[in-house]
Amino acid sequence: MEHMKVRGNGIDIHVAIQGPSDGPIVLLLHGFPELWYSWRHQIPGLAARGYRAVAPDLRGYGDSDAPAEISSYTCFNIVGDLVAVISALTASEDEKVFVVGHDWGALIAWYLCLFRPDKVKALVNLSVPFSSRPTDPSTKPVDRMRAFYGDDYYVCRFQEVGDIEAEIAEVGTERVMKRILTYRTPGPIIIPKDKSFWGSKDESIPLPSWVTEEDVTYFVSKFEEKGFSGPVNYYRNFNRNNELLGPWVGSKIQVPTKFVIGELDLVYYMPGVKEYIHGPKFKEDVPLLEEPVVMEGVAHFINQEKPQEILQIILDFISKF
């Protein structure tokens, strides 16, 4: 596997690449609090089938730059980074890429398809449907979440600058990573200020078979270098993004799309999400959407928990184009 930096959109973006240089590109976008590393199982499988797998660390993560300003983490900034990566790695401006996204990577992939459908051949998105589509720019998504879940809902806790960063520093990066990666409750993440969410420091957090201590060590090493401010700043732009998306209210995703979610994924249990996925609206918003897949017994980190199954879904879908 090759690692390189792409200079574009004003920052250096780290990408992991494997596969033939002339193979069709598959751009793999991670979520919170993951890194390119969350695609470690799919990258070799895609490369073995002749694709060029490209997994960036999104801005603020891993070995990519992490601008200090909160305003540097809007959907426009992040999509701009991806367009820069695509432009740097494709042979011509007309060449399109396949895109696979999970969690925040999925949300950004929707926006990439919304803003620059000319860059995307087909999309496979995991965990996050297009329910965060552009709506009335005057509404504030964080206020709605606070009204529904309360001040201790994780998105609300992430809003105050420095607050969650200080809590993570006190709890310890390793415990935080293990707690998040092993979270399987099909419901909202509530993080009370008494730090009870993280459990006692005396209690070990057992890892599932699909997460090794080596995996945790890698994640921890990168977050201890870079900190959590960049990743958390994505959440601090929820309200701002909704304002910026005003010109796209009513727009549809005009890209062939496959969507997969875990039956135990906390996103699946957010208000209105099940109804959106299984009702008519998702297909209306994404006309080229194939029938969504709900994987039984699988939680949020679906690409890590079921790596071979997800790889096969990706291959089966993109091989059509």
mmCIF file of C-alpha atoms in Angstrom:
data_model
loop_
_atom_site.group_PDB
_atom_site.id
_atom_site.type_symbol
_atom_site.label_atom_id
_atom_site.label_comp_id
_atom_site.label_asym_id
_atom_site.label_seq_id
_atom_site.Cartn_x
_atom_site.Cartn_y
_atom_site.Cartn_z
ATOM 1 C CA MET A 1 0.000 0.000 0.000
ATOM 2 C CA GLU A 2 1.279 3.434 -0.946
ATOM 3 C CA HIS A 3 0.876 6.534 1.208
ATOM 4 C CA MET A 4 1.149 10.008 -0.239
ATOM 5 C CA LYS A 5 0.132 13.627 0.319
ATOM 6 C CA VAL A 6 -2.065 15.488 -2.144
ATOM 7 C CA ARG A 7 -1.871 19.271 -2.061
ATOM 8 C CA GLY A 8 -5.225 20.806 -2.851
ATOM 9 C CA ASN A 9 -7.900 23.188 -1.606
ATOM 10 C CA GLY A 10 -5.290 24.921 0.534
ATOM 11 C CA ILE A 11 -4.233 21.901 2.614
ATOM 12 C CA ASP A 12 -2.199 18.686 2.450
ATOM 13 C CA ILE A 13 -4.423 15.601 2.331
ATOM 14 C CA HIS A 14 -2.999 12.189 3.199
ATOM 15 C CA VAL A 15 -4.219 9.293 1.072
ATOM 16 C CA ALA A 16 -3.605 5.550 1.210
ATOM 17 C CA ILE A 17 -3.636 3.976 -2.262
ATOM 18 C CA GLN A 18 -3.523 0.416 -3.538
ATOM 19 C CA GLY A 19 -4.254 -1.014 -6.966
ATOM 20 C CA PRO A 20 -3.172 -0.488 -10.584
ATOM 21 C CA SER A 21 -2.471 3.128 -11.523
ATOM 22 C CA ASP A 22 -4.770 2.808 -14.535
ATOM 23 C CA GLY A 23 -7.586 1.053 -12.628
ATOM 24 C CA PRO A 24 -10.971 2.701 -12.004
ATOM 25 C CA ILE A 25 -10.710 4.765 -8.817
ATOM 26 C CA VAL A 26 -12.799 3.903 -5.753
ATOM 27 C CA LEU A 27 -12.729 6.787 -3.260
ATOM 28 C CA LEU A 28 -13.337 5.522 0.301
ATOM 29 C CA LEU A 29 -14.510 8.119 2.849
ATOM 30 C CA HIS A 30 -14.380 7.380 6.572
ATOM 31 C CA GLY A 31 -16.598 8.650 9.357
ATOM 32 C CA PHE A 32 -16.164 9.738 13.000
ATOM 33 C CA PRO A 33 -13.876 8.868 14.738
ATOM 34 C CA GLU A 34 -12.270 6.744 12.048
ATOM 35 C CA LEU A 35 -9.366 7.233 9.638
ATOM 36 C CA TRP A 36 -8.429 5.833 6.226
ATOM 37 C CA TYR A 37 -7.542 2.764 8.308
ATOM 38 C CA SER A 38 -11.208 1.854 8.741
ATOM 39 C CA TRP A 39 -11.112 0.648 5.105
ATOM 40 C CA ARG A 40 -8.059 -1.552 5.703
ATOM 41 C CA HIS A 41 -10.005 -4.730 4.823
ATOM 42 C CA GLN A 42 -11.683 -3.410 1.679
ATOM 43 C CA ILE A 43 -8.638 -1.702 0.116
ATOM 44 C CA PRO A 44 -6.710 -4.914 -0.766
ATOM 45 C CA GLY A 45 -9.904 -6.613 -1.969
ATOM 46 C CA LEU A 46 -10.698 -3.757 -4.357
ATOM 47 C CA ALA A 47 -7.090 -3.649 -5.567
ATOM 48 C CA ALA A 48 -7.145 -7.403 -6.239
ATOM 49 C CA ARG A 49 -10.124 -6.881 -8.552
ATOM 50 C CA GLY A 50 -8.306 -4.251 -10.609
ATOM 51 C CA TYR A 51 -9.647 -1.128 -8.909
ATOM 52 C CA ARG A 52 -7.458 1.652 -7.552
ATOM 53 C CA ALA A 53 -8.598 2.047 -3.952
ATOM 54 C CA VAL A 54 -7.996 5.563 -2.595
ATOM 55 C CA ALA A 55 -8.706 6.231 1.092
ATOM 56 C CA PRO A 56 -7.962 9.743 2.365
ATOM 57 C CA ASP A 57 -7.768 10.955 5.921
ATOM 58 C CA LEU A 58 -10.436 13.676 5.828
ATOM 59 C CA ARG A 59 -9.269 17.117 6.938
ATOM 60 C CA GLY A 60 -8.662 17.237 10.684
ATOM 61 C CA TYR A 61 -7.845 13.515 10.851
ATOM 62 C CA GLY A 62 -4.702 11.415 10.881
ATOM 63 C CA ASP A 63 -1.936 12.650 8.609
ATOM 64 C CA SER A 64 -4.024 15.264 6.784
ATOM 65 C CA ASP A 65 -3.841 18.922 7.774
ATOM 66 C CA ALA A 66 -6.124 20.149 10.552
ATOM 67 C CA PRO A 67 -6.872 23.877 10.223
ATOM 68 C CA ALA A 68 -7.572 25.540 13.558
ATOM 69 C CA GLU A 69 -10.655 27.517 12.528
ATOM 70 C CA ILE A 70 -14.061 25.895 13.083
ATOM 71 C CA SER A 71 -15.239 27.592 9.892
ATOM 72 C CA SER A 72 -12.745 25.471 7.917
ATOM 73 C CA TYR A 73 -14.868 22.346 8.404
ATOM 74 C CA THR A 74 -18.030 23.127 6.471
ATOM 75 C CA CYS A 75 -19.369 20.740 3.848
ATOM 76 C CA PHE A 76 -17.924 23.052 1.186
ATOM 77 C CA ASN A 77 -14.398 22.776 2.598
ATOM 78 C CA ILE A 78 -14.501 18.998 2.827
ATOM 79 C CA VAL A 79 -16.076 18.448 -0.597
ATOM 80 C CA GLY A 80 -13.455 20.838 -1.965
ATOM 81 C CA ASP A 81 -10.746 18.578 -0.546
ATOM 82 C CA LEU A 82 -12.282 15.543 -2.256
ATOM 83 C CA VAL A 83 -12.527 17.319 -5.612
ATOM 84 C CA ALA A 84 -8.827 18.201 -5.235
ATOM 85 C CA VAL A 85 -7.955 14.546 -4.542
ATOM 86 C CA ILE A 86 -10.023 13.361 -7.512
ATOM 87 C CA SER A 87 -8.405 15.944 -9.803
ATOM 88 C CA ALA A 88 -4.910 14.977 -8.630
ATOM 89 C CA LEU A 89 -5.407 11.254 -9.212
ATOM 90 C CA THR A 90 -7.488 11.124 -12.405
ATOM 91 C CA ALA A 91 -6.009 11.298 -15.887
ATOM 92 C CA SER A 92 -8.436 13.964 -17.106
ATOM 93 C CA GLU A 93 -11.087 16.347 -15.811
ATOM 94 C CA ASP A 94 -13.731 14.167 -17.489
ATOM 95 C CA GLU A 95 -12.824 11.001 -15.569
ATOM 96 C CA LYS A 96 -15.337 9.968 -12.906
ATOM 97 C CA VAL A 97 -14.700 7.919 -9.765
ATOM 98 C CA PHE A 98 -16.678 5.492 -7.641
ATOM 99 C CA VAL A 99 -17.375 6.763 -4.113
ATOM 100 C CA VAL A 100 -17.989 4.763 -0.931
ATOM 101 C CA GLY A 101 -18.809 6.595 2.309
ATOM 102 C CA HIS A 102 -19.531 5.719 5.932
ATOM 103 C CA ASP A 103 -20.991 7.971 8.660
ATOM 104 C CA TRP A 104 -19.622 11.516 8.091
ATOM 105 C CA GLY A 105 -17.959 10.142 4.976
ATOM 106 C CA ALA A 106 -21.416 9.138 3.739
ATOM 107 C CA LEU A 107 -22.861 12.580 4.486
ATOM 108 C CA ILE A 108 -19.991 14.254 2.636
ATOM 109 C CA ALA A 109 -20.401 11.766 -0.227
ATOM 110 C CA TRP A 110 -24.054 12.838 -0.597
ATOM 111 C CA TYR A 111 -22.915 16.449 -0.806
ATOM 112 C CA LEU A 112 -20.150 15.591 -3.300
ATOM 113 C CA CYS A 113 -22.809 13.990 -5.517
ATOM 114 C CA LEU A 114 -25.076 16.999 -5.005
ATOM 115 C CA PHE A 115 -22.425 19.605 -5.860
ATOM 116 C CA ARG A 116 -20.305 17.722 -8.403
ATOM 117 C CA PRO A 117 -22.209 14.801 -9.935
ATOM 118 C CA ASP A 118 -19.871 15.176 -12.926
ATOM 119 C CA LYS A 119 -17.126 13.636 -10.750
ATOM 120 C CA VAL A 120 -18.995 10.537 -9.533
ATOM 121 C CA LYS A 121 -19.761 7.374 -11.528
ATOM 122 C CA ALA A 122 -21.702 5.588 -8.761
ATOM 123 C CA LEU A 123 -22.084 5.754 -4.987
ATOM 124 C CA VAL A 124 -22.203 3.189 -2.174
ATOM 125 C CA ASN A 125 -23.170 4.801 1.139
ATOM 126 C CA LEU A 126 -23.210 3.165 4.551
ATOM 127 C CA SER A 127 -25.149 4.113 7.713
ATOM 128 C CA VAL A 128 -26.248 7.661 6.863
ATOM 129 C CA PRO A 129 -29.116 8.085 4.355
ATOM 130 C CA PHE A 130 -29.802 11.343 2.526
ATOM 131 C CA SER A 131 -32.124 12.446 5.326
ATOM 132 C CA SER A 132 -29.738 15.373 6.019
ATOM 133 C CA ARG A 133 -30.695 16.771 2.611
ATOM 134 C CA PRO A 134 -30.897 20.556 2.236
ATOM 135 C CA THR A 135 -33.937 22.001 3.965
ATOM 136 C CA ASP A 136 -35.147 25.459 4.999
ATOM 137 C CA PRO A 137 -31.859 27.390 5.563
ATOM 138 C CA SER A 138 -33.344 29.192 8.567
ATOM 139 C CA THR A 139 -33.752 25.967 10.584
ATOM 140 C CA LYS A 140 -31.007 24.972 12.990
ATOM 141 C CA PRO A 141 -30.476 21.179 13.143
ATOM 142 C CA VAL A 142 -28.547 21.331 16.429
ATOM 143 C CA ASP A 143 -31.405 23.204 18.114
ATOM 144 C CA ARG A 144 -33.810 20.510 16.939
ATOM 145 C CA MET A 145 -31.552 17.782 18.326
ATOM 146 C CA ARG A 146 -31.243 19.610 21.638
ATOM 147 C CA ALA A 147 -35.011 19.979 21.913
ATOM 148 C CA PHE A 148 -35.526 16.284 21.173
ATOM 149 C CA TYR A 149 -32.656 14.654 23.115
ATOM 150 C CA GLY A 150 -31.506 17.265 25.641
ATOM 151 C CA ASP A 151 -28.209 19.009 26.319
ATOM 152 C CA ASP A 152 -26.284 15.751 26.902
ATOM 153 C CA TYR A 153 -26.892 14.375 23.406
ATOM 154 C CA TYR A 154 -23.451 13.857 21.904
ATOM 155 C CA VAL A 155 -23.907 16.358 19.051
ATOM 156 C CA CYS A 156 -24.952 19.000 21.604
ATOM 157 C CA ARG A 157 -22.043 18.152 23.898
ATOM 158 C CA PHE A 158 -19.689 18.624 20.931
ATOM 159 C CA GLN A 159 -20.802 22.229 20.353
ATOM 160 C CA GLU A 160 -18.954 24.045 23.158
ATOM 161 C CA VAL A 161 -15.403 24.672 22.002
ATOM 162 C CA GLY A 162 -12.833 22.878 24.158
ATOM 163 C CA ASP A 163 -15.380 21.136 26.373
ATOM 164 C CA ILE A 164 -15.423 17.649 24.904
ATOM 165 C CA GLU A 165 -11.728 17.903 24.039
ATOM 166 C CA ALA A 166 -10.919 18.462 27.727
ATOM 167 C CA GLU A 167 -13.173 15.567 28.748
ATOM 168 C CA ILE A 168 -11.486 13.214 26.268
ATOM 169 C CA ALA A 169 -8.063 14.284 27.552
ATOM 170 C CA GLU A 170 -9.152 13.464 31.103
ATOM 171 C CA VAL A 171 -10.770 10.131 30.247
ATOM 172 C CA GLY A 172 -7.916 9.090 27.947
ATOM 173 C CA THR A 173 -7.868 8.559 24.191
ATOM 174 C CA GLU A 174 -7.671 4.766 24.400
ATOM 175 C CA ARG A 175 -10.765 4.438 26.586
ATOM 176 C CA VAL A 176 -12.666 6.900 24.390
ATOM 177 C CA MET A 177 -11.802 5.014 21.193
ATOM 178 C CA LYS A 178 -12.742 1.644 22.691
ATOM 179 C CA ARG A 179 -16.001 2.979 24.100
ATOM 180 C CA ILE A 180 -17.089 4.503 20.789
ATOM 181 C CA LEU A 181 -16.017 1.585 18.598
ATOM 182 C CA THR A 182 -17.828 -0.930 20.832
ATOM 183 C CA TYR A 183 -21.048 1.098 21.210
ATOM 184 C CA ARG A 184 -23.905 -1.166 20.071
ATOM 185 C CA THR A 185 -26.949 0.364 21.736
ATOM 186 C CA PRO A 186 -29.526 1.042 19.005
ATOM 187 C CA GLY A 187 -30.356 4.447 20.387
ATOM 188 C CA PRO A 188 -28.948 7.947 20.957
ATOM 189 C CA ILE A 189 -25.490 8.556 22.403
ATOM 190 C CA ILE A 190 -26.008 10.527 25.616
ATOM 191 C CA ILE A 191 -22.796 11.798 27.244
ATOM 192 C CA PRO A 192 -23.578 13.240 30.710
ATOM 193 C CA LYS A 193 -21.059 15.726 32.061
ATOM 194 C CA ASP A 194 -20.341 13.393 34.989
ATOM 195 C CA LYS A 195 -18.292 11.276 32.524
ATOM 196 C CA SER A 196 -20.303 8.143 33.376
ATOM 197 C CA PHE A 197 -20.676 7.355 29.669
ATOM 198 C CA TRP A 198 -17.016 6.342 29.503
ATOM 199 C CA GLY A 199 -17.212 3.949 32.453
ATOM 200 C CA SER A 200 -14.800 3.535 35.336
ATOM 201 C CA LYS A 201 -11.112 3.696 34.527
ATOM 202 C CA ASP A 202 -10.738 0.506 36.552
ATOM 203 C CA GLU A 203 -12.998 -1.439 34.190
ATOM 204 C CA SER A 204 -11.595 -2.836 30.965
ATOM 205 C CA ILE A 205 -13.621 -2.507 27.775
ATOM 206 C CA PRO A 206 -13.702 -5.861 25.964
ATOM 207 C CA LEU A 207 -13.186 -5.650 22.217
ATOM 208 C CA PRO A 208 -15.317 -7.501 19.655
ATOM 209 C CA SER A 209 -13.619 -9.922 17.278
ATOM 210 C CA TRP A 210 -13.445 -7.318 14.514
ATOM 211 C CA VAL A 211 -11.405 -4.795 16.547
ATOM 212 C CA THR A 212 -7.894 -5.728 17.703
ATOM 213 C CA GLU A 213 -5.647 -4.027 20.240
ATOM 214 C CA GLU A 214 -3.369 -3.238 17.285
ATOM 215 C CA ASP A 215 -6.254 -1.392 15.589
ATOM 216 C CA VAL A 216 -6.931 0.618 18.735
ATOM 217 C CA THR A 217 -3.234 1.436 19.084
ATOM 218 C CA TYR A 218 -3.169 2.862 15.552
ATOM 219 C CA PHE A 219 -6.256 5.030 16.121
ATOM 220 C CA VAL A 220 -4.955 6.224 19.493
ATOM 221 C CA SER A 221 -1.518 7.141 18.104
ATOM 222 C CA LYS A 222 -3.056 9.321 15.395
ATOM 223 C CA PHE A 223 -5.564 11.041 17.700
ATOM 224 C CA GLU A 224 -2.889 11.738 20.293
ATOM 225 C CA GLU A 225 -0.865 13.460 17.565
ATOM 226 C CA LYS A 226 -3.718 15.460 16.081
ATOM 227 C CA GLY A 227 -6.337 15.756 18.835
ATOM 228 C CA PHE A 228 -10.120 15.671 18.442
ATOM 229 C CA SER A 229 -10.858 19.307 17.608
ATOM 230 C CA GLY A 230 -10.820 18.791 13.831
ATOM 231 C CA PRO A 231 -13.216 15.814 13.843
ATOM 232 C CA VAL A 232 -15.528 17.488 16.373
ATOM 233 C CA ASN A 233 -15.551 20.680 14.286
ATOM 234 C CA TYR A 234 -17.578 18.782 11.657
ATOM 235 C CA TYR A 235 -20.444 18.678 14.188
ATOM 236 C CA ARG A 236 -19.937 22.349 15.036
ATOM 237 C CA ASN A 237 -20.879 23.186 11.445
ATOM 238 C CA PHE A 238 -24.255 21.425 11.328
ATOM 239 C CA ASN A 239 -26.178 24.711 11.564
ATOM 240 C CA ARG A 240 -23.822 26.537 9.224
ATOM 241 C CA ASN A 241 -24.038 23.748 6.635
ATOM 242 C CA ASN A 242 -27.809 24.020 6.590
ATOM 243 C CA GLU A 243 -27.495 27.724 5.781
ATOM 244 C CA LEU A 244 -24.930 27.085 3.042
ATOM 245 C CA LEU A 245 -27.085 24.402 1.437
ATOM 246 C CA GLY A 246 -29.919 26.833 0.709
ATOM 247 C CA PRO A 247 -29.287 26.885 -3.072
ATOM 248 C CA TRP A 248 -29.726 23.102 -3.225
ATOM 249 C CA VAL A 249 -33.085 22.840 -1.442
ATOM 250 C CA GLY A 250 -35.206 20.475 -3.529
ATOM 251 C CA SER A 251 -32.250 19.108 -5.509
ATOM 252 C CA LYS A 252 -31.950 15.373 -6.092
ATOM 253 C CA ILE A 253 -28.953 13.032 -6.094
ATOM 254 C CA GLN A 254 -28.602 12.096 -9.772
ATOM 255 C CA VAL A 255 -26.012 9.331 -9.283
ATOM 256 C CA PRO A 256 -26.586 5.538 -9.241
ATOM 257 C CA THR A 257 -26.631 4.644 -5.534
ATOM 258 C CA LYS A 258 -26.537 1.650 -3.192
ATOM 259 C CA PHE A 259 -27.331 2.171 0.500
ATOM 260 C CA VAL A 260 -26.583 -0.191 3.390
ATOM 261 C CA ILE A 261 -27.285 0.182 7.120
ATOM 262 C CA GLY A 262 -26.941 -2.110 10.133
ATOM 263 C CA GLU A 263 -30.076 -3.282 11.918
ATOM 264 C CA LEU A 264 -28.526 -2.150 15.236
ATOM 265 C CA ASP A 265 -27.057 1.100 13.893
ATOM 266 C CA LEU A 266 -27.897 4.046 16.144
ATOM 267 C CA VAL A 267 -28.606 6.134 13.012
ATOM 268 C CA TYR A 268 -31.383 3.688 12.046
ATOM 269 C CA TYR A 269 -33.203 4.636 15.270
ATOM 270 C CA MET A 270 -32.956 8.406 14.898
ATOM 271 C CA PRO A 271 -36.382 10.085 14.524
ATOM 272 C CA GLY A 272 -37.848 9.497 11.085
ATOM 273 C CA VAL A 273 -34.868 7.608 9.651
ATOM 274 C CA LYS A 274 -36.525 4.178 9.314
ATOM 275 C CA GLU A 275 -39.569 5.794 7.740
ATOM 276 C CA TYR A 276 -37.332 7.745 5.367
ATOM 277 C CA ILE A 277 -35.294 4.712 4.289
ATOM 278 C CA HIS A 278 -38.277 2.410 3.757
ATOM 279 C CA GLY A 279 -40.806 4.992 2.595
ATOM 280 C CA PRO A 280 -41.076 6.755 -0.771
ATOM 281 C CA LYS A 281 -39.051 9.867 0.127
ATOM 282 C CA PHE A 282 -35.551 8.324 -0.090
ATOM 283 C CA LYS A 283 -36.220 7.118 -3.635
ATOM 284 C CA GLU A 284 -37.715 10.484 -4.539
ATOM 285 C CA ASP A 285 -34.589 12.278 -3.336
ATOM 286 C CA VAL A 286 -32.243 9.701 -4.921
ATOM 287 C CA PRO A 287 -34.024 8.534 -8.099
ATOM 288 C CA LEU A 288 -31.251 6.083 -9.086
ATOM 289 C CA LEU A 289 -31.261 4.395 -5.660
ATOM 290 C CA GLU A 290 -31.318 0.591 -5.549
ATOM 291 C CA GLU A 291 -33.345 -1.154 -2.837
ATOM 292 C CA PRO A 292 -31.681 -0.313 0.531
ATOM 293 C CA VAL A 293 -30.027 -3.173 2.432
ATOM 294 C CA VAL A 294 -30.473 -3.623 6.204
ATOM 295 C CA MET A 295 -27.858 -6.031 7.590
ATOM 296 C CA GLU A 296 -29.163 -8.075 10.514
ATOM 297 C CA GLY A 297 -27.284 -8.027 13.811
ATOM 298 C CA VAL A 298 -24.833 -5.346 12.662
ATOM 299 C CA ALA A 299 -24.235 -2.021 14.428
ATOM 300 C CA HIS A 300 -22.791 1.308 13.286
ATOM 301 C CA PHE A 301 -19.223 0.437 12.240
ATOM 302 C CA ILE A 302 -20.549 -1.787 9.493
ATOM 303 C CA ASN A 303 -17.517 -1.654 7.187
ATOM 304 C CA GLN A 304 -15.303 -2.916 10.013
ATOM 305 C CA GLU A 305 -17.753 -5.363 11.580
ATOM 306 C CA LYS A 306 -18.661 -7.061 8.281
ATOM 307 C CA PRO A 307 -15.674 -6.249 6.044
ATOM 308 C CA GLN A 308 -16.030 -9.045 3.492
ATOM 309 C CA GLU A 309 -19.793 -8.633 3.148
ATOM 310 C CA ILE A 310 -19.393 -4.884 2.581
ATOM 311 C CA LEU A 311 -16.571 -5.474 0.109
ATOM 312 C CA GLN A 312 -18.807 -7.844 -1.861
ATOM 313 C CA ILE A 313 -21.693 -5.349 -1.898
ATOM 314 C CA ILE A 314 -19.328 -2.652 -3.200
ATOM 315 C CA LEU A 315 -17.910 -4.935 -5.903
ATOM 316 C CA ASP A 316 -21.301 -6.254 -6.989
ATOM 317 C CA PHE A 317 -22.645 -2.719 -7.376
ATOM 318 C CA ILE A 318 -19.743 -0.881 -9.018
ATOM 319 C CA SER A 319 -19.079 -3.754 -11.451
ATOM 320 C CA LYS A 320 -22.301 -2.717 -13.232
ATOM 321 C CA PHE A 321 -20.774 0.560 -14.419
#
